[in-house]
Amino acid sequence: MASIWEYANPLKFMRLTDRVLPWVSVLAAASLVIGLIWGFFFTPDDYRQGSTVKIIYLHVPSALMAINAWFMMLVASLIWLIRRHHVSALAAKAAAPVGVVMTVIALLTGAIWGQPMWGTWWAWDPRLTSFLILFLFYLGYIALWEAIEDADTAADLTAVLCLVGSVFAVLSRYAVNFWNQGLHQGASLSLDKEENVADVFYLPLLVCIAGFVLLFLSLVLLRTRTEIRLRRTKALIAREGMADA
């Protein structure tokens, strides 16, 4: 555990990610290209949903990452509140815009998928509603960071907001289990093999999910590095201003 906390040091974090980031980025690109081409061009149409089922390769990974990005932000925020490591707070801040994009992709692809299946672009289904609220929490989280000048105060308040928003992240994932009513189907991936999609769709879907996970990781690492540099720049400017005064 001691070795893990060493990377809370910004300098060590930058050195580690400088080596890791190129590999993660290449793996992300390769997984996405292979998974999407495999899924969209080399899998058959579904006997009920036709070719529209192939949107699963965008919808499921993006929805999965939208929810898990918030949980990653929650863990990073808790580390900040408990141990006051600035890298964790900056990582949570860096993940929020990526999570927003994932949420938008999931909402749009879900609407495109839902229209021919349900006959409507949107329904106030428990899962869809909680997912939309999660999207609003993402926007509120980003706005709160921008609205507060003091970085530590912003990190504290956004961490509290992250704790509250986690309720809707859980509901977005498990609403189908909590409420029987609703249009949204159950999980596409499950430990119960009977609930999984057919193998012909399952394998390329796993590759797409791996691609989205690696893409999220690479973007968060890149944005966290940017946030660290911005923090250093602000500190240098503040010191020069004090020296001039």
mmCIF file of C-alpha atoms in Angstrom:
data_model
loop_
_atom_site.group_PDB
_atom_site.id
_atom_site.type_symbol
_atom_site.label_atom_id
_atom_site.label_comp_id
_atom_site.label_asym_id
_atom_site.label_seq_id
_atom_site.Cartn_x
_atom_site.Cartn_y
_atom_site.Cartn_z
ATOM 1 C CA MET A 1 0.000 0.000 0.000
ATOM 2 C CA ALA A 2 2.880 2.364 0.732
ATOM 3 C CA SER A 3 4.048 2.044 -2.861
ATOM 4 C CA ILE A 4 0.554 2.968 -4.127
ATOM 5 C CA TRP A 5 0.440 6.179 -2.124
ATOM 6 C CA GLU A 6 3.829 7.181 -3.515
ATOM 7 C CA TYR A 7 2.067 8.084 -6.765
ATOM 8 C CA ALA A 8 -0.001 10.670 -4.942
ATOM 9 C CA ASN A 9 3.147 12.721 -5.346
ATOM 10 C CA PRO A 10 2.555 14.792 -8.509
ATOM 11 C CA LEU A 11 6.142 14.351 -9.742
ATOM 12 C CA LYS A 12 6.021 10.545 -9.436
ATOM 13 C CA PHE A 13 2.554 10.476 -10.974
ATOM 14 C CA MET A 14 3.798 12.451 -13.975
ATOM 15 C CA ARG A 15 6.786 10.144 -14.418
ATOM 16 C CA LEU A 16 4.650 7.005 -14.229
ATOM 17 C CA THR A 17 1.949 8.242 -16.598
ATOM 18 C CA ASP A 18 4.572 9.510 -19.031
ATOM 19 C CA ARG A 19 5.581 5.861 -19.518
ATOM 20 C CA VAL A 20 2.138 4.270 -19.252
ATOM 21 C CA LEU A 21 -0.043 6.688 -21.240
ATOM 22 C CA PRO A 22 1.289 5.869 -24.744
ATOM 23 C CA TRP A 23 0.702 2.136 -24.229
ATOM 24 C CA VAL A 24 -2.785 2.623 -22.830
ATOM 25 C CA SER A 25 -3.683 4.942 -25.713
ATOM 26 C CA VAL A 26 -2.490 2.469 -28.348
ATOM 27 C CA LEU A 27 -4.378 -0.410 -26.701
ATOM 28 C CA ALA A 28 -7.511 1.745 -26.484
ATOM 29 C CA ALA A 29 -7.363 2.648 -30.174
ATOM 30 C CA ALA A 30 -6.685 -0.957 -31.208
ATOM 31 C CA SER A 31 -9.514 -2.349 -29.062
ATOM 32 C CA LEU A 32 -12.024 0.204 -30.322
ATOM 33 C CA VAL A 33 -11.128 -0.315 -33.980
ATOM 34 C CA ILE A 34 -11.221 -4.116 -33.710
ATOM 35 C CA GLY A 35 -14.365 -4.211 -31.566
ATOM 36 C CA LEU A 36 -16.430 -1.749 -33.609
ATOM 37 C CA ILE A 37 -15.437 -3.179 -37.000
ATOM 38 C CA TRP A 38 -16.072 -6.712 -35.724
ATOM 39 C CA GLY A 39 -19.404 -5.735 -34.219
ATOM 40 C CA PHE A 40 -20.824 -3.563 -36.997
ATOM 41 C CA PHE A 41 -19.549 -5.459 -40.052
ATOM 42 C CA PHE A 42 -19.008 -9.091 -39.027
ATOM 43 C CA THR A 43 -21.985 -9.930 -36.826
ATOM 44 C CA PRO A 44 -25.440 -10.904 -38.118
ATOM 45 C CA ASP A 45 -28.674 -8.977 -37.655
ATOM 46 C CA ASP A 46 -30.811 -9.982 -34.689
ATOM 47 C CA TYR A 47 -33.906 -12.016 -35.533
ATOM 48 C CA ARG A 48 -36.130 -9.535 -33.658
ATOM 49 C CA GLN A 49 -34.265 -6.212 -33.640
ATOM 50 C CA GLY A 50 -32.605 -6.464 -37.035
ATOM 51 C CA SER A 51 -29.520 -4.319 -37.651
ATOM 52 C CA THR A 52 -30.486 -1.863 -34.871
ATOM 53 C CA VAL A 53 -29.080 -4.331 -32.326
ATOM 54 C CA LYS A 54 -25.571 -3.339 -33.425
ATOM 55 C CA ILE A 55 -25.860 -0.038 -31.604
ATOM 56 C CA ILE A 56 -25.194 -2.179 -28.533
ATOM 57 C CA TYR A 57 -21.466 -1.813 -29.296
ATOM 58 C CA LEU A 58 -21.683 1.909 -28.552
ATOM 59 C CA HIS A 59 -24.571 2.096 -26.109
ATOM 60 C CA VAL A 60 -23.588 -0.548 -23.570
ATOM 61 C CA PRO A 61 -19.889 0.429 -23.219
ATOM 62 C CA SER A 62 -20.668 4.162 -23.008
ATOM 63 C CA ALA A 63 -23.443 3.631 -20.425
ATOM 64 C CA LEU A 64 -21.171 1.337 -18.425
ATOM 65 C CA MET A 65 -18.381 3.902 -18.409
ATOM 66 C CA ALA A 66 -20.731 6.803 -17.633
ATOM 67 C CA ILE A 67 -21.764 5.051 -14.428
ATOM 68 C CA ASN A 68 -18.336 3.704 -13.487
ATOM 69 C CA ALA A 69 -16.694 7.065 -14.176
ATOM 70 C CA TRP A 70 -18.825 8.511 -11.404
ATOM 71 C CA PHE A 71 -17.777 5.689 -9.063
ATOM 72 C CA MET A 72 -14.139 6.390 -9.959
ATOM 73 C CA MET A 73 -14.751 10.053 -9.086
ATOM 74 C CA LEU A 74 -16.332 8.937 -5.805
ATOM 75 C CA VAL A 75 -13.274 6.873 -4.835
ATOM 76 C CA ALA A 76 -10.914 9.697 -5.791
ATOM 77 C CA SER A 77 -13.030 12.194 -3.839
ATOM 78 C CA LEU A 78 -13.026 9.986 -0.740
ATOM 79 C CA ILE A 79 -9.234 9.690 -0.954
ATOM 80 C CA TRP A 80 -9.057 13.483 -1.120
ATOM 81 C CA LEU A 81 -11.352 13.923 1.894
ATOM 82 C CA ILE A 82 -9.484 11.342 3.979
ATOM 83 C CA ARG A 83 -5.851 11.720 2.921
ATOM 84 C CA ARG A 84 -5.845 15.160 1.235
ATOM 85 C CA HIS A 85 -3.915 13.993 -1.823
ATOM 86 C CA HIS A 86 -4.234 16.659 -4.499
ATOM 87 C CA VAL A 87 -3.661 14.221 -7.362
ATOM 88 C CA SER A 88 -6.817 12.306 -6.392
ATOM 89 C CA ALA A 89 -8.889 15.497 -6.356
ATOM 90 C CA LEU A 90 -7.502 16.515 -9.729
ATOM 91 C CA ALA A 91 -8.162 13.022 -11.116
ATOM 92 C CA ALA A 92 -11.807 13.288 -10.057
ATOM 93 C CA LYS A 93 -12.034 16.695 -11.712
ATOM 94 C CA ALA A 94 -10.381 15.341 -14.854
ATOM 95 C CA ALA A 95 -12.793 12.406 -15.096
ATOM 96 C CA ALA A 96 -15.977 14.501 -15.009
ATOM 97 C CA PRO A 97 -15.911 15.868 -18.595
ATOM 98 C CA VAL A 98 -15.082 12.395 -19.900
ATOM 99 C CA GLY A 99 -18.016 11.006 -17.927
ATOM 100 C CA VAL A 100 -20.300 13.678 -19.392
ATOM 101 C CA VAL A 101 -19.346 12.681 -22.942
ATOM 102 C CA MET A 102 -19.935 9.011 -22.131
ATOM 103 C CA THR A 103 -23.344 9.888 -20.683
ATOM 104 C CA VAL A 104 -24.321 11.905 -23.763
ATOM 105 C CA ILE A 105 -23.272 9.040 -26.055
ATOM 106 C CA ALA A 106 -25.321 6.602 -23.979
ATOM 107 C CA LEU A 107 -28.399 8.867 -23.968
ATOM 108 C CA LEU A 108 -28.252 9.503 -27.720
ATOM 109 C CA THR A 109 -27.601 5.900 -28.713
ATOM 110 C CA GLY A 110 -30.261 4.749 -26.273
ATOM 111 C CA ALA A 111 -32.807 7.063 -27.912
ATOM 112 C CA ILE A 112 -31.810 5.876 -31.392
ATOM 113 C CA TRP A 113 -32.075 2.259 -30.248
ATOM 114 C CA GLY A 114 -35.287 2.798 -28.318
ATOM 115 C CA GLN A 115 -37.296 4.536 -31.032
ATOM 116 C CA PRO A 116 -37.752 1.492 -33.318
ATOM 117 C CA MET A 117 -38.029 -0.906 -30.358
ATOM 118 C CA TRP A 118 -40.371 1.082 -28.098
ATOM 119 C CA GLY A 119 -41.950 3.433 -30.614
ATOM 120 C CA THR A 120 -40.629 6.497 -28.753
ATOM 121 C CA TRP A 121 -37.331 8.338 -28.393
ATOM 122 C CA TRP A 122 -37.711 8.731 -24.646
ATOM 123 C CA ALA A 123 -39.704 7.230 -21.786
ATOM 124 C CA TRP A 124 -39.709 8.199 -18.117
ATOM 125 C CA ASP A 125 -38.470 4.747 -17.245
ATOM 126 C CA PRO A 126 -36.819 4.453 -13.768
ATOM 127 C CA ARG A 127 -33.458 3.595 -15.300
ATOM 128 C CA LEU A 128 -33.579 6.291 -17.977
ATOM 129 C CA THR A 129 -34.749 8.918 -15.494
ATOM 130 C CA SER A 130 -31.998 8.129 -12.973
ATOM 131 C CA PHE A 131 -29.458 8.175 -15.812
ATOM 132 C CA LEU A 132 -30.649 11.615 -16.907
ATOM 133 C CA ILE A 133 -30.368 12.866 -13.316
ATOM 134 C CA LEU A 134 -26.826 11.473 -13.200
ATOM 135 C CA PHE A 135 -26.056 13.530 -16.325
ATOM 136 C CA LEU A 136 -27.329 16.658 -14.523
ATOM 137 C CA PHE A 137 -25.116 15.818 -11.550
ATOM 138 C CA TYR A 138 -22.142 15.636 -13.917
ATOM 139 C CA LEU A 139 -22.952 19.127 -15.187
ATOM 140 C CA GLY A 140 -23.409 20.411 -11.642
ATOM 141 C CA TYR A 141 -20.085 18.867 -10.577
ATOM 142 C CA ILE A 142 -18.203 20.577 -13.407
ATOM 143 C CA ALA A 143 -19.976 23.894 -12.792
ATOM 144 C CA LEU A 144 -19.123 23.770 -9.083
ATOM 145 C CA TRP A 145 -15.425 23.297 -9.836
ATOM 146 C CA GLU A 146 -15.521 26.311 -12.163
ATOM 147 C CA ALA A 147 -17.509 28.497 -9.768
ATOM 148 C CA ILE A 148 -15.104 28.309 -6.807
ATOM 149 C CA GLU A 149 -11.696 29.945 -7.034
ATOM 150 C CA ASP A 150 -10.009 28.180 -4.116
ATOM 151 C CA ALA A 151 -9.041 24.716 -5.392
ATOM 152 C CA ASP A 152 -9.165 22.972 -2.010
ATOM 153 C CA THR A 153 -12.608 24.365 -1.206
ATOM 154 C CA ALA A 154 -13.835 23.337 -4.646
ATOM 155 C CA ALA A 155 -12.439 19.840 -4.112
ATOM 156 C CA ASP A 156 -14.230 19.564 -0.753
ATOM 157 C CA LEU A 157 -17.617 20.696 -2.055
ATOM 158 C CA THR A 158 -17.454 18.656 -5.254
ATOM 159 C CA ALA A 159 -16.540 15.587 -3.186
ATOM 160 C CA VAL A 160 -19.737 16.032 -1.172
ATOM 161 C CA LEU A 161 -21.720 16.466 -4.395
ATOM 162 C CA CYS A 162 -20.100 13.291 -5.708
ATOM 163 C CA LEU A 163 -21.295 11.390 -2.639
ATOM 164 C CA VAL A 164 -24.873 12.538 -3.190
ATOM 165 C CA GLY A 165 -24.801 11.826 -6.920
ATOM 166 C CA SER A 166 -23.621 8.274 -6.282
ATOM 167 C CA VAL A 167 -27.204 7.409 -5.330
ATOM 168 C CA PHE A 168 -28.287 8.024 -8.919
ATOM 169 C CA ALA A 169 -25.233 6.181 -10.280
ATOM 170 C CA VAL A 170 -26.398 3.124 -8.334
ATOM 171 C CA LEU A 171 -29.987 3.593 -9.523
ATOM 172 C CA SER A 172 -28.798 3.924 -13.119
ATOM 173 C CA ARG A 173 -27.124 0.544 -12.800
ATOM 174 C CA TYR A 174 -29.681 -1.360 -10.733
ATOM 175 C CA ALA A 175 -33.039 0.364 -11.342
ATOM 176 C CA VAL A 176 -34.228 -2.628 -13.376
ATOM 177 C CA ASN A 177 -33.613 -4.806 -10.312
ATOM 178 C CA PHE A 178 -35.377 -2.405 -7.940
ATOM 179 C CA TRP A 179 -38.475 -1.816 -10.067
ATOM 180 C CA ASN A 180 -40.134 -4.421 -12.244
ATOM 181 C CA GLN A 181 -41.983 -1.858 -14.325
ATOM 182 C CA GLY A 182 -40.238 0.038 -17.104
ATOM 183 C CA LEU A 183 -39.338 -0.404 -20.740
ATOM 184 C CA HIS A 184 -35.597 -0.850 -20.298
ATOM 185 C CA GLN A 185 -34.375 -4.422 -20.512
ATOM 186 C CA GLY A 186 -32.101 -6.076 -17.987
ATOM 187 C CA ALA A 187 -28.314 -6.175 -18.142
ATOM 188 C CA SER A 188 -26.723 -7.210 -21.428
ATOM 189 C CA LEU A 189 -23.829 -8.716 -19.473
ATOM 190 C CA SER A 190 -24.338 -10.805 -16.360
ATOM 191 C CA LEU A 191 -22.717 -13.510 -14.286
ATOM 192 C CA ASP A 192 -25.767 -15.547 -15.201
ATOM 193 C CA LYS A 193 -25.012 -16.889 -18.695
ATOM 194 C CA GLU A 194 -28.728 -17.154 -19.493
ATOM 195 C CA GLU A 195 -29.078 -13.361 -19.246
ATOM 196 C CA ASN A 196 -26.149 -12.549 -21.539
ATOM 197 C CA VAL A 197 -26.524 -11.690 -25.190
ATOM 198 C CA ALA A 198 -25.664 -14.454 -27.669
ATOM 199 C CA ASP A 199 -21.973 -15.281 -28.085
ATOM 200 C CA VAL A 200 -21.911 -13.874 -31.613
ATOM 201 C CA PHE A 201 -22.633 -10.431 -30.112
ATOM 202 C CA TYR A 202 -21.028 -11.059 -26.718
ATOM 203 C CA LEU A 203 -17.394 -11.412 -27.776
ATOM 204 C CA PRO A 204 -17.107 -8.221 -29.892
ATOM 205 C CA LEU A 205 -19.050 -6.412 -27.161
ATOM 206 C CA LEU A 206 -16.383 -7.394 -24.631
ATOM 207 C CA VAL A 207 -13.700 -6.002 -26.948
ATOM 208 C CA CYS A 208 -15.650 -2.728 -27.295
ATOM 209 C CA ILE A 209 -16.056 -2.485 -23.535
ATOM 210 C CA ALA A 210 -12.316 -3.011 -23.087
ATOM 211 C CA GLY A 211 -11.722 -0.265 -25.651
ATOM 212 C CA PHE A 212 -14.000 2.168 -23.833
ATOM 213 C CA VAL A 213 -12.376 1.360 -20.482
ATOM 214 C CA LEU A 214 -8.897 1.958 -21.904
ATOM 215 C CA LEU A 215 -10.086 5.116 -23.677
ATOM 216 C CA PHE A 216 -11.510 6.446 -20.420
ATOM 217 C CA LEU A 217 -8.296 5.606 -18.582
ATOM 218 C CA SER A 218 -6.094 7.277 -21.193
ATOM 219 C CA LEU A 219 -8.257 10.429 -21.280
ATOM 220 C CA VAL A 220 -8.352 10.694 -17.486
ATOM 221 C CA LEU A 221 -4.592 10.263 -17.228
ATOM 222 C CA LEU A 222 -4.054 12.869 -19.931
ATOM 223 C CA ARG A 223 -6.467 15.345 -18.336
ATOM 224 C CA THR A 224 -5.035 14.751 -14.851
ATOM 225 C CA ARG A 225 -1.564 15.552 -16.170
ATOM 226 C CA THR A 226 -3.014 18.749 -17.661
ATOM 227 C CA GLU A 227 -4.659 19.681 -14.348
ATOM 228 C CA ILE A 228 -1.362 19.165 -12.497
ATOM 229 C CA ARG A 229 0.429 21.437 -14.949
ATOM 230 C CA LEU A 230 -2.284 24.093 -14.622
ATOM 231 C CA ARG A 231 -2.013 23.935 -10.839
ATOM 232 C CA ARG A 232 1.768 24.382 -11.051
ATOM 233 C CA THR A 233 1.377 27.312 -13.441
ATOM 234 C CA LYS A 234 -1.096 29.056 -11.134
ATOM 235 C CA ALA A 235 1.229 28.510 -8.171
ATOM 236 C CA LEU A 236 4.177 30.009 -10.083
ATOM 237 C CA ILE A 237 2.103 33.011 -11.167
ATOM 238 C CA ALA A 238 0.967 33.564 -7.577
ATOM 239 C CA ARG A 239 4.559 33.419 -6.301
ATOM 240 C CA GLU A 240 5.733 35.891 -8.929
ATOM 241 C CA GLY A 241 2.881 38.207 -8.005
ATOM 242 C CA MET A 242 3.861 38.058 -4.306
ATOM 243 C CA ALA A 243 7.509 38.676 -5.209
ATOM 244 C CA ASP A 244 6.620 41.719 -7.295
ATOM 245 C CA ALA A 245 4.474 43.063 -4.465
#
